[in-house]
């Protein structure tokens, strides 16, 4: 188990280095001088040259890369072109909003997909199963920006049940925080729920056919207990695998959803930075997200050990 | 622990018909099955694969998939409890408590995610309301009873640590956890090595002998039945074709199919020429006007194919053959 | 040996995917057929856009801004007076072309790499597979946004980004197909009778890999349409005055409360196209899947 985790950690580090290298190369291969972007739109040649020296962009690429990598080890993501703020500061400032959105969406996704997935699997072949499957395929196809806009259009603008946009930090006003998160979380949660429902249904209906589920029924455990105890843990394994992808997808979706609902999170920061050509910020956010995704994947790998005793051995 | 009156049957199946969903509607996989099992009796239900013996066993506890099967007639009684009419809650009180069941595949019949001990203790907790501690202790003592060495330690291990034989022992321990009136053993030795088969069979016989438990032993292997069963039912193409005390079936079979089965197992260990039975078991959706075995039978006459043959009693024997009285069929000895 | 040679050259002992059988099974799936029809119809309509609409997609009439649906403008006009329906028809070209670009890019990237990994094996396979795994774990949209952030906005950049992100999927399919073929004994037989590697590739690999690749291409088209929509919605994809479905939608959001029609029309179109490509992929998969089982 430990060697397994260590191997995953190794892959994580390789991936991080890979992401950084690609990002770094892209910056310097593609047309457009980072110094020009950093100096601002109205800068003259002298200012640009000064900026270049100041940011160390005139040094050899390999030196810049080494500096950046050693910085990363100290969790130094460099400084923003826009005002010289440390990239990590800007990210951590915005982390709570994104985290709130991700956790709330995950909650929505699980609350929808588990009952729907298990229900359709148990009642496989019935009309309810077909409706559930149809809903799930629709949900997979619906773009999250469209879902978000329709929710805003109907629930906020037409019915006035919710505010269309906005975000309040959790510790400022928990109720308002939750209230404002409903629509964004529904938006992001439903699309993820659709994908999860399909996997849960497939996985649970596979497991329900297995011999040991029949054994559990022959023990007289009752169908609820059979499903909750004997089917779910084994059905969870393939689902947990896609769960990692779905969390990645959720993180990707924050870019869109934060834009629609004006949530001051990392996704919004990324889009802004793309427009202002703030390259250190873009790269920093990319690497930060990569770290989170990889960490989630390591956690998921570790959860296999709990789900399947064979892995533990 | 049974409330049954003396002389009553533990299990009473009468006129049971089970149907499978096929491409063109419903086809009977078990037709008009009637049998009883007395207290402390070992009943062997024998047949080739596809004869309906496992389906019959599954339908006793309502374990057949609801979407693709249905029970279209008859009744099944366990003591005074009507099992076919029982609600799922009532059934759950019977399953694992009054009736224990073990299956053919010990490799896949145990849940890989839980320890052996937990899977046995679970049943004790469910039916006896025992505490976690007590249930675990019982699981350990059951494991040691079925011949698992260092039971306390092995109870904490997972199925993948166990060999096939050990898993089947664990399954037996699980089935017997609540001292059932009836043990249904569905091909309990088929998936095991030959050397292990005999040990498992001995264990079942031993456990049965030391309690007043009855056993319904389902197998395709007549040798298994000959060793432990008191009475034997032979199934062919969904029907019971013969039912008699074991010795009678082996010495003087009344149905040509039984005789064929006996000669085909004997052919394996004797110098006699292989007799066997020509043809193969018909599929469930095939309809026959008369005896379902007629077209494979050496003794069939026109009368055999004219109309359905009911289960009949003659000279203290029960069988489904029109010509039983005139035929002298070859037995095993 | 002569017998083996004829097996290697001929139909082979393996149950082969018969073309007619697969298409027949596909035809028996009404949803998949409907999806195919939708994709074809949309493609034709968008290609014929200049013939179907009298309005240009890039110039509007300032007197006609933000009109509701009418006989002249069935879906109304946008904030600079352009006919929304025309913009959607022309925009469909961009959306479809972008999806084809992205998918093509991931095929070009993933398939050869997958085949090389399968045939080379060893550390080459290990390295390529690790890289593919690494890319797969990363959120696709975020990676695309980051790549655009570094290379600058624009649809081509965006689609190259999407192509990179989905390359690993095709890599996996191609690698699996390659391995499956390599493990077949008749390949060894074909080699012993002196078939050239290219011939082996054409004869045995392509028929094997084609169907799973088609499935993956269809599913990748779906995600590429989604991605184009998302990126253009954020303003990172097509640049004005170019039109695409995502761009029409993104542009109409500020006026959404008074003029919801463009947002809904563009959103429905994107959703239907994504759904169609998904159903198409599932349909192709089912047409092969059943054959494999039997």
mmCIF file of N, CA and C in Angstrom, chain A residues 11 15 18 23 26-27 30 137-138 140-146 149 152-153 157-158 198 245 248-249 251-252 255-256 259-260 270-271 274-275 277 279 282-283 286 289-290 293-294 297, chain C residues 31 130-131 134-139 141-142 145-153 226 229-231 233-236 246 249 253 256-257 260 263-264 267-268 270-271 274-275 278-279 282:
data_model
loop_
_atom_site.group_PDB
_atom_site.id
_atom_site.type_symbol
_atom_site.label_atom_id
_atom_site.label_comp_id
_atom_site.label_asym_id
_atom_site.label_seq_id
_atom_site.Cartn_x
_atom_site.Cartn_y
_atom_site.Cartn_z
ATOM 1 N N UNK A 11 4.452 9.779 -9.768
ATOM 2 C CA UNK A 11 3.774 10.180 -11.002
ATOM 3 C C UNK A 11 3.293 11.617 -10.884
ATOM 4 N N UNK A 15 4.269 14.618 -13.352
ATOM 5 C CA UNK A 15 3.239 15.376 -14.040
ATOM 6 C C UNK A 15 3.416 16.873 -13.814
ATOM 7 N N UNK A 18 6.182 18.148 -15.797
ATOM 8 C CA UNK A 18 5.763 18.158 -17.194
ATOM 9 C C UNK A 18 4.908 19.384 -17.504
ATOM 10 N N UNK A 23 4.282 24.568 -20.023
ATOM 11 C CA UNK A 23 3.861 25.949 -19.852
ATOM 12 C C UNK A 23 4.998 26.906 -20.170
ATOM 13 N N UNK A 26 5.819 26.950 -23.875
ATOM 14 C CA UNK A 26 4.767 27.634 -24.636
ATOM 15 C C UNK A 26 4.948 29.146 -24.573
ATOM 16 N N UNK A 27 5.264 29.648 -23.371
ATOM 17 C CA UNK A 27 5.425 31.087 -23.197
ATOM 18 C C UNK A 27 6.488 31.607 -24.155
ATOM 19 N N UNK A 30 5.727 30.826 -28.359
ATOM 20 C CA UNK A 30 4.653 31.531 -29.048
ATOM 21 C C UNK A 30 5.023 32.988 -29.253
ATOM 22 N N UNK A 137 -28.630 11.177 -19.876
ATOM 23 C CA UNK A 137 -27.978 11.481 -21.156
ATOM 24 C C UNK A 137 -28.188 12.933 -21.532
ATOM 25 N N UNK A 138 -29.372 13.459 -21.221
ATOM 26 C CA UNK A 138 -29.609 14.876 -21.478
ATOM 27 C C UNK A 138 -28.640 15.722 -20.662
ATOM 28 N N UNK A 140 -25.766 15.031 -19.483
ATOM 29 C CA UNK A 140 -24.381 14.973 -19.948
ATOM 30 C C UNK A 140 -24.175 15.926 -21.119
ATOM 31 N N UNK A 141 -25.213 16.048 -21.960
ATOM 32 C CA UNK A 141 -25.052 16.857 -23.168
ATOM 33 C C UNK A 141 -25.211 18.355 -22.902
ATOM 34 N N UNK A 142 -25.911 18.723 -21.826
ATOM 35 C CA UNK A 142 -26.178 20.140 -21.589
ATOM 36 C C UNK A 142 -24.905 20.855 -21.146
ATOM 37 N N UNK A 143 -24.519 21.912 -21.865
ATOM 38 C CA UNK A 143 -23.348 22.676 -21.448
ATOM 39 C C UNK A 143 -23.638 23.398 -20.130
ATOM 40 N N UNK A 144 -22.658 23.468 -19.247
ATOM 41 C CA UNK A 144 -22.976 24.072 -17.943
ATOM 42 C C UNK A 144 -23.304 25.562 -18.049
ATOM 43 N N UNK A 145 -22.711 26.247 -19.079
ATOM 44 C CA UNK A 145 -23.069 27.663 -19.192
ATOM 45 C C UNK A 145 -24.538 27.823 -19.562
ATOM 46 N N UNK A 146 -25.050 26.876 -20.368
ATOM 47 C CA UNK A 146 -26.452 26.952 -20.753
ATOM 48 C C UNK A 146 -27.362 26.657 -19.554
ATOM 49 N N UNK A 149 -27.368 29.658 -17.285
ATOM 50 C CA UNK A 149 -28.126 30.799 -17.792
ATOM 51 C C UNK A 149 -29.626 30.541 -17.716
ATOM 52 N N UNK A 152 -30.691 30.990 -14.170
ATOM 53 C CA UNK A 152 -30.770 32.417 -13.855
ATOM 54 C C UNK A 152 -32.027 33.008 -14.459
ATOM 55 N N UNK A 153 -32.249 32.663 -15.741
ATOM 56 C CA UNK A 153 -33.381 33.208 -16.475
ATOM 57 C C UNK A 153 -34.701 32.867 -15.790
ATOM 58 N N UNK A 157 -34.515 35.586 -12.705
ATOM 59 C CA UNK A 157 -35.093 36.739 -13.389
ATOM 60 C C UNK A 157 -36.606 36.638 -13.500
ATOM 61 N N UNK A 158 -37.138 35.454 -13.840
ATOM 62 C CA UNK A 158 -38.587 35.325 -14.011
ATOM 63 C C UNK A 158 -39.299 35.163 -12.674
ATOM 64 N N UNK A 198 -24.865 7.806 -14.570
ATOM 65 C CA UNK A 198 -24.628 6.730 -15.540
ATOM 66 C C UNK A 198 -23.668 5.689 -14.980
ATOM 67 N N UNK A 245 -12.119 12.029 -12.088
ATOM 68 C CA UNK A 245 -12.313 12.803 -13.317
ATOM 69 C C UNK A 245 -13.383 13.861 -13.131
ATOM 70 N N UNK A 248 -12.138 16.840 -11.345
ATOM 71 C CA UNK A 248 -11.376 17.637 -12.298
ATOM 72 C C UNK A 248 -12.328 18.447 -13.170
ATOM 73 N N UNK A 249 -13.386 17.770 -13.602
ATOM 74 C CA UNK A 249 -14.357 18.451 -14.448
ATOM 75 C C UNK A 249 -15.033 19.605 -13.704
ATOM 76 N N UNK A 251 -13.716 21.356 -11.306
ATOM 77 C CA UNK A 251 -12.760 22.459 -11.225
ATOM 78 C C UNK A 251 -12.735 23.225 -12.543
ATOM 79 N N UNK A 252 -12.797 22.498 -13.653
ATOM 80 C CA UNK A 252 -12.850 23.159 -14.949
ATOM 81 C C UNK A 252 -14.109 23.996 -15.078
ATOM 82 N N UNK A 255 -14.578 27.758 -13.940
ATOM 83 C CA UNK A 255 -14.219 28.876 -14.810
ATOM 84 C C UNK A 255 -15.477 29.513 -15.396
ATOM 85 N N UNK A 256 -16.361 28.637 -15.889
ATOM 86 C CA UNK A 256 -17.602 29.112 -16.506
ATOM 87 C C UNK A 256 -18.556 29.664 -15.461
ATOM 88 N N UNK A 259 -17.850 32.858 -13.803
ATOM 89 C CA UNK A 259 -18.069 33.956 -14.732
ATOM 90 C C UNK A 259 -19.553 34.327 -14.777
ATOM 91 N N UNK A 260 -20.408 33.320 -14.888
ATOM 92 C CA UNK A 260 -21.850 33.588 -14.988
ATOM 93 C C UNK A 260 -22.374 34.248 -13.716
ATOM 94 N N UNK A 270 -8.498 33.430 -13.319
ATOM 95 C CA UNK A 270 -7.800 32.874 -14.481
ATOM 96 C C UNK A 270 -8.253 33.569 -15.761
ATOM 97 N N UNK A 271 -9.574 33.701 -15.925
ATOM 98 C CA UNK A 271 -10.090 34.323 -17.150
ATOM 99 C C UNK A 271 -9.620 35.779 -17.242
ATOM 100 N N UNK A 274 -6.080 35.866 -18.283
ATOM 101 C CA UNK A 274 -5.892 35.566 -19.701
ATOM 102 C C UNK A 274 -6.093 36.840 -20.509
ATOM 103 N N UNK A 275 -7.116 37.594 -20.145
ATOM 104 C CA UNK A 275 -7.389 38.821 -20.899
ATOM 105 C C UNK A 275 -6.291 39.854 -20.699
ATOM 106 N N UNK A 277 -3.254 39.189 -20.130
ATOM 107 C CA UNK A 277 -2.000 38.536 -20.507
ATOM 108 C C UNK A 277 -1.035 38.475 -19.330
ATOM 109 N N UNK A 279 0.872 36.396 -17.619
ATOM 110 C CA UNK A 279 1.331 35.021 -17.822
ATOM 111 C C UNK A 279 1.743 34.298 -16.524
ATOM 112 N N UNK A 282 -1.431 33.086 -14.944
ATOM 113 C CA UNK A 282 -2.059 31.974 -15.672
ATOM 114 C C UNK A 282 -1.313 30.670 -15.389
ATOM 115 N N UNK A 283 -0.003 30.731 -15.535
ATOM 116 C CA UNK A 283 0.798 29.535 -15.314
ATOM 117 C C UNK A 283 0.681 29.073 -13.864
ATOM 118 N N UNK A 286 -2.590 27.411 -13.293
ATOM 119 C CA UNK A 286 -2.557 26.090 -13.931
ATOM 120 C C UNK A 286 -1.845 25.079 -13.056
ATOM 121 N N UNK A 289 -3.829 24.293 -9.817
ATOM 122 C CA UNK A 289 -4.958 23.373 -10.056
ATOM 123 C C UNK A 289 -4.426 21.955 -10.311
ATOM 124 N N UNK A 290 -3.341 21.882 -11.080
ATOM 125 C CA UNK A 290 -2.764 20.559 -11.347
ATOM 126 C C UNK A 290 -2.417 19.864 -10.045
ATOM 127 N N UNK A 293 -5.635 18.638 -8.397
ATOM 128 C CA UNK A 293 -6.186 17.477 -9.096
ATOM 129 C C UNK A 293 -5.384 16.220 -8.773
ATOM 130 N N UNK A 294 -4.074 16.367 -8.797
ATOM 131 C CA UNK A 294 -3.238 15.197 -8.543
ATOM 132 C C UNK A 294 -3.387 14.723 -7.103
ATOM 133 N N UNK A 297 -6.437 12.757 -6.833
ATOM 134 C CA UNK A 297 -6.250 11.423 -7.392
ATOM 135 C C UNK A 297 -5.492 10.498 -6.451
ATOM 136 N N UNK C 31 -32.574 6.095 -31.893
ATOM 137 C CA UNK C 31 -31.952 7.303 -31.341
ATOM 138 C C UNK C 31 -30.668 7.643 -32.083
ATOM 139 N N UNK C 130 2.300 7.247 -19.452
ATOM 140 C CA UNK C 130 2.333 8.153 -18.300
ATOM 141 C C UNK C 130 1.926 9.552 -18.710
ATOM 142 N N UNK C 131 2.485 10.022 -19.843
ATOM 143 C CA UNK C 131 2.145 11.369 -20.311
ATOM 144 C C UNK C 131 0.648 11.456 -20.578
ATOM 145 N N UNK C 134 -1.199 11.653 -17.387
ATOM 146 C CA UNK C 134 -1.029 12.966 -16.760
ATOM 147 C C UNK C 134 -1.977 13.982 -17.386
ATOM 148 N N UNK C 135 -2.054 13.979 -18.727
ATOM 149 C CA UNK C 135 -2.929 14.950 -19.388
ATOM 150 C C UNK C 135 -4.384 14.649 -19.058
ATOM 151 N N UNK C 136 -4.724 13.340 -19.017
ATOM 152 C CA UNK C 136 -6.109 12.946 -18.754
ATOM 153 C C UNK C 136 -6.612 13.422 -17.401
ATOM 154 N N UNK C 137 -5.724 13.462 -16.406
ATOM 155 C CA UNK C 137 -6.194 13.824 -15.074
ATOM 156 C C UNK C 137 -6.510 15.315 -14.979
ATOM 157 N N UNK C 138 -5.974 16.094 -15.904
ATOM 158 C CA UNK C 138 -6.141 17.535 -15.791
ATOM 159 C C UNK C 138 -7.500 17.962 -16.342
ATOM 160 N N UNK C 139 -8.175 18.923 -15.681
ATOM 161 C CA UNK C 139 -9.464 19.384 -16.197
ATOM 162 C C UNK C 139 -9.290 19.976 -17.596
ATOM 163 N N UNK C 141 -11.127 21.827 -19.688
ATOM 164 C CA UNK C 141 -11.426 23.227 -19.974
ATOM 165 C C UNK C 141 -10.355 24.142 -19.378
ATOM 166 N N UNK C 142 -9.930 23.810 -18.150
ATOM 167 C CA UNK C 142 -8.906 24.629 -17.503
ATOM 168 C C UNK C 142 -7.597 24.593 -18.274
ATOM 169 N N UNK C 145 -7.931 26.771 -21.187
ATOM 170 C CA UNK C 145 -7.863 28.191 -20.828
ATOM 171 C C UNK C 145 -6.424 28.587 -20.528
ATOM 172 N N UNK C 146 -5.703 27.728 -19.829
ATOM 173 C CA UNK C 146 -4.307 28.053 -19.506
ATOM 174 C C UNK C 146 -3.468 28.144 -20.787
ATOM 175 N N UNK C 147 -3.683 27.174 -21.689
ATOM 176 C CA UNK C 147 -2.918 27.217 -22.947
ATOM 177 C C UNK C 147 -3.236 28.501 -23.717
ATOM 178 N N UNK C 148 -4.520 28.859 -23.746
ATOM 179 C CA UNK C 148 -4.898 30.102 -24.425
ATOM 180 C C UNK C 148 -4.298 31.307 -23.699
ATOM 181 N N UNK C 149 -4.276 31.226 -22.377
ATOM 182 C CA UNK C 149 -3.691 32.321 -21.593
ATOM 183 C C UNK C 149 -2.243 32.553 -21.963
ATOM 184 N N UNK C 150 -1.556 31.493 -22.310
ATOM 185 C CA UNK C 150 -0.151 31.630 -22.652
ATOM 186 C C UNK C 150 0.027 31.997 -24.128
ATOM 187 N N UNK C 151 -0.796 31.372 -24.995
ATOM 188 C CA UNK C 151 -0.608 31.614 -26.422
ATOM 189 C C UNK C 151 -1.444 32.772 -26.934
ATOM 190 N N UNK C 152 -2.401 33.231 -26.151
ATOM 191 C CA UNK C 152 -3.265 34.312 -26.601
ATOM 192 C C UNK C 152 -4.577 33.771 -27.123
ATOM 193 N N UNK C 153 -5.680 34.559 -26.989
ATOM 194 C CA UNK C 153 -6.997 34.097 -27.411
ATOM 195 C C UNK C 153 -7.059 33.848 -28.912
ATOM 196 N N UNK C 226 -18.755 21.244 -27.109
ATOM 197 C CA UNK C 226 -18.958 21.827 -25.776
ATOM 198 C C UNK C 226 -17.841 22.809 -25.445
ATOM 199 N N UNK C 229 -18.023 26.004 -27.357
ATOM 200 C CA UNK C 229 -19.079 26.826 -26.774
ATOM 201 C C UNK C 229 -18.597 27.532 -25.522
ATOM 202 N N UNK C 230 -17.949 26.754 -24.632
ATOM 203 C CA UNK C 230 -17.501 27.327 -23.364
ATOM 204 C C UNK C 230 -16.469 28.430 -23.589
ATOM 205 N N UNK C 231 -15.477 28.146 -24.447
ATOM 206 C CA UNK C 231 -14.394 29.111 -24.640
ATOM 207 C C UNK C 231 -14.897 30.374 -25.332
ATOM 208 N N UNK C 233 -17.897 31.431 -25.275
ATOM 209 C CA UNK C 233 -18.764 32.078 -24.291
ATOM 210 C C UNK C 233 -17.934 32.975 -23.373
ATOM 211 N N UNK C 234 -16.754 32.486 -22.993
ATOM 212 C CA UNK C 234 -15.880 33.278 -22.119
ATOM 213 C C UNK C 234 -15.171 34.390 -22.893
ATOM 214 N N UNK C 235 -15.280 34.369 -24.240
ATOM 215 C CA UNK C 235 -14.590 35.364 -25.046
ATOM 216 C C UNK C 235 -13.174 34.949 -25.384
ATOM 217 N N UNK C 236 -12.852 33.697 -25.133
ATOM 218 C CA UNK C 236 -11.486 33.236 -25.386
ATOM 219 C C UNK C 236 -11.379 32.476 -26.698
ATOM 220 N N UNK C 246 -21.236 29.448 -29.516
ATOM 221 C CA UNK C 246 -20.830 29.916 -28.196
ATOM 222 C C UNK C 246 -20.727 31.433 -28.157
ATOM 223 N N UNK C 249 -24.130 33.041 -28.032
ATOM 224 C CA UNK C 249 -24.689 32.899 -26.694
ATOM 225 C C UNK C 249 -24.035 33.879 -25.727
ATOM 226 N N UNK C 253 -25.807 37.331 -23.510
ATOM 227 C CA UNK C 253 -26.083 37.203 -22.074
ATOM 228 C C UNK C 253 -26.433 38.529 -21.397
ATOM 229 N N UNK C 256 -29.969 39.295 -21.656
ATOM 230 C CA UNK C 256 -30.757 38.083 -21.538
ATOM 231 C C UNK C 256 -32.134 38.305 -20.909
ATOM 232 N N UNK C 257 -32.209 39.207 -19.917
ATOM 233 C CA UNK C 257 -33.478 39.338 -19.201
ATOM 234 C C UNK C 257 -34.578 39.882 -20.112
ATOM 235 N N UNK C 260 -34.303 36.873 -24.251
ATOM 236 C CA UNK C 260 -33.746 35.536 -23.963
ATOM 237 C C UNK C 260 -33.625 34.636 -25.196
ATOM 238 N N UNK C 263 -30.081 33.504 -26.548
ATOM 239 C CA UNK C 263 -29.389 32.643 -25.586
ATOM 240 C C UNK C 263 -29.963 31.234 -25.659
ATOM 241 N N UNK C 264 -31.306 31.160 -25.652
ATOM 242 C CA UNK C 264 -31.947 29.850 -25.644
ATOM 243 C C UNK C 264 -31.693 29.120 -26.957
ATOM 244 N N UNK C 267 -28.116 27.962 -27.076
ATOM 245 C CA UNK C 267 -27.919 26.917 -26.073
ATOM 246 C C UNK C 267 -28.536 25.596 -26.505
ATOM 247 N N UNK C 268 -29.750 25.672 -27.053
ATOM 248 C CA UNK C 268 -30.423 24.448 -27.496
ATOM 249 C C UNK C 268 -29.648 23.797 -28.641
ATOM 250 N N UNK C 270 -26.428 24.012 -29.320
ATOM 251 C CA UNK C 270 -25.207 23.384 -28.811
ATOM 252 C C UNK C 270 -25.559 22.075 -28.114
ATOM 253 N N UNK C 271 -26.579 22.136 -27.241
ATOM 254 C CA UNK C 271 -26.957 20.936 -26.490
ATOM 255 C C UNK C 271 -27.341 19.799 -27.431
ATOM 256 N N UNK C 274 -24.279 18.350 -29.186
ATOM 257 C CA UNK C 274 -23.486 17.528 -28.257
ATOM 258 C C UNK C 274 -24.197 16.203 -28.005
ATOM 259 N N UNK C 275 -25.501 16.285 -27.744
ATOM 260 C CA UNK C 275 -26.289 15.075 -27.495
ATOM 261 C C UNK C 275 -26.201 14.130 -28.695
ATOM 262 N N UNK C 278 -22.910 12.393 -28.889
ATOM 263 C CA UNK C 278 -22.844 11.374 -27.828
ATOM 264 C C UNK C 278 -23.660 10.139 -28.203
ATOM 265 N N UNK C 279 -24.902 10.369 -28.669
ATOM 266 C CA UNK C 279 -25.774 9.248 -29.032
ATOM 267 C C UNK C 279 -25.186 8.468 -30.198
ATOM 268 N N UNK C 282 -22.461 6.318 -28.834
ATOM 269 C CA UNK C 282 -23.054 5.171 -28.123
ATOM 270 C C UNK C 282 -23.616 4.172 -29.120
#
